[in-house]
Amino acid sequence: MASLTAHLLPPLLLQDRKTLFRTYPKLPVSYTGGRQNCAVCVKATGDSSESSTSLSIVKSVRHVWDKSDEDRVGLIGLGFAAIVALWTSTNLISVIDKLPIIPNVLEIIGILFSSWFIYRYLLFKPDREELFEIINKSLSQIFG
C-alpha cells in the first residue's frame, strides 16, 4: 500500500470544479482560512499492472529455468554468445562509422532503398494490399 502526502495552497482546493470531461467531487479537506497550508493524504491500494506484469515474467522465466535441467549450460552459452554478438556488432558499427566515405555511401543506399520501398509498396492502393498479403502470409507461416 502506497501513500502520498501533498501540501496544497488554499486557492488550489476548488470545490466541485467542472471541466470539459468530468466533474471533480468535493475533497475531504477542511479549510480553516488564511494562508495556511492544507495537507491532503492519498492512499492507493491494489497492485499496479506494471509490477504484476514483471512478476509474471519473472515467474515464467523461473519456470522455464527449472524445467530445463540438462540445457542450462546451453542456455548460459547462448546468453553469453548473444552478449558477445551485441558487443561485437556495436564495435563494428562504430568502426565503420569512423571511416571517411562509407557512412555517406551507406546513407545514400538507405535513402535509395527507402524511396524504392515507398514507391513499390506504399504509394498505390493495390501495392499496399499486396504488402499486407505478404505480411499476413509471413505471419501465418511464423505462428502457424
XYZ file of C-alpha atoms in Angstrom, residues 34-111:
78
model
C -5.894 32.337 5.879
C -2.672 31.445 4.137
C -2.033 28.150 5.918
C -1.063 25.038 4.014
C -3.532 22.164 3.881
C -2.403 18.550 3.841
C -4.064 16.022 1.555
C -3.389 12.360 2.262
C -3.930 9.843 -0.520
C -3.626 6.086 -0.136
C -3.511 3.734 -3.084
C -4.476 0.105 -2.786
C -4.168 -2.798 -5.176
C -1.412 -3.993 -7.420
C -0.004 -1.994 -10.248
C -0.311 -3.664 -13.638
C 3.366 -2.916 -14.244
C 4.546 -4.748 -11.129
C 2.220 -7.714 -11.713
C 3.489 -7.984 -15.297
C 7.102 -8.000 -14.150
C 6.282 -10.627 -11.532
C 4.641 -12.838 -14.137
C 7.682 -12.502 -16.404
C 9.971 -13.465 -13.531
C 7.744 -16.445 -12.706
C 7.700 -17.635 -16.323
C 11.490 -17.316 -16.636
C 11.943 -19.156 -13.347
C 9.564 -21.910 -14.570
C 11.491 -22.336 -17.834
C 14.801 -22.366 -15.921
C 13.568 -25.038 -13.503
C 12.110 -27.132 -16.339
C 15.339 -27.243 -18.356
C 17.732 -29.276 -16.228
C 20.097 -30.576 -18.901
C 20.028 -27.494 -21.129
C 21.261 -24.968 -18.553
C 24.794 -24.980 -19.911
C 23.428 -24.410 -23.405
C 21.211 -21.548 -22.207
C 24.127 -19.904 -20.423
C 26.303 -20.326 -23.530
C 23.568 -18.905 -25.743
C 23.180 -15.884 -23.452
C 26.942 -15.323 -23.416
C 27.080 -15.622 -27.218
C 24.263 -13.077 -27.563
C 26.124 -10.594 -25.337
C 29.360 -11.102 -27.304
C 27.498 -10.688 -30.626
C 25.888 -7.462 -29.403
C 29.237 -6.086 -28.223
C 30.950 -7.092 -31.491
C 28.260 -5.582 -33.705
C 28.316 -2.333 -31.720
C 32.090 -2.048 -32.111
C 31.918 -2.968 -35.810
C 29.323 -0.267 -36.470
C 31.384 2.337 -34.616
C 34.494 1.410 -36.643
C 32.575 1.625 -39.935
C 31.150 4.972 -38.863
C 34.682 6.358 -38.375
C 35.747 5.564 -41.956
C 35.590 8.670 -44.158
C 33.419 7.649 -47.146
C 31.492 4.557 -46.039
C 28.899 6.296 -43.784
C 27.900 8.630 -46.626
C 27.602 5.728 -49.074
C 25.512 3.733 -46.602
C 23.269 6.751 -46.027
C 22.703 7.143 -49.780
C 21.943 3.417 -50.073
C 19.435 3.739 -47.222
C 17.724 6.729 -48.834
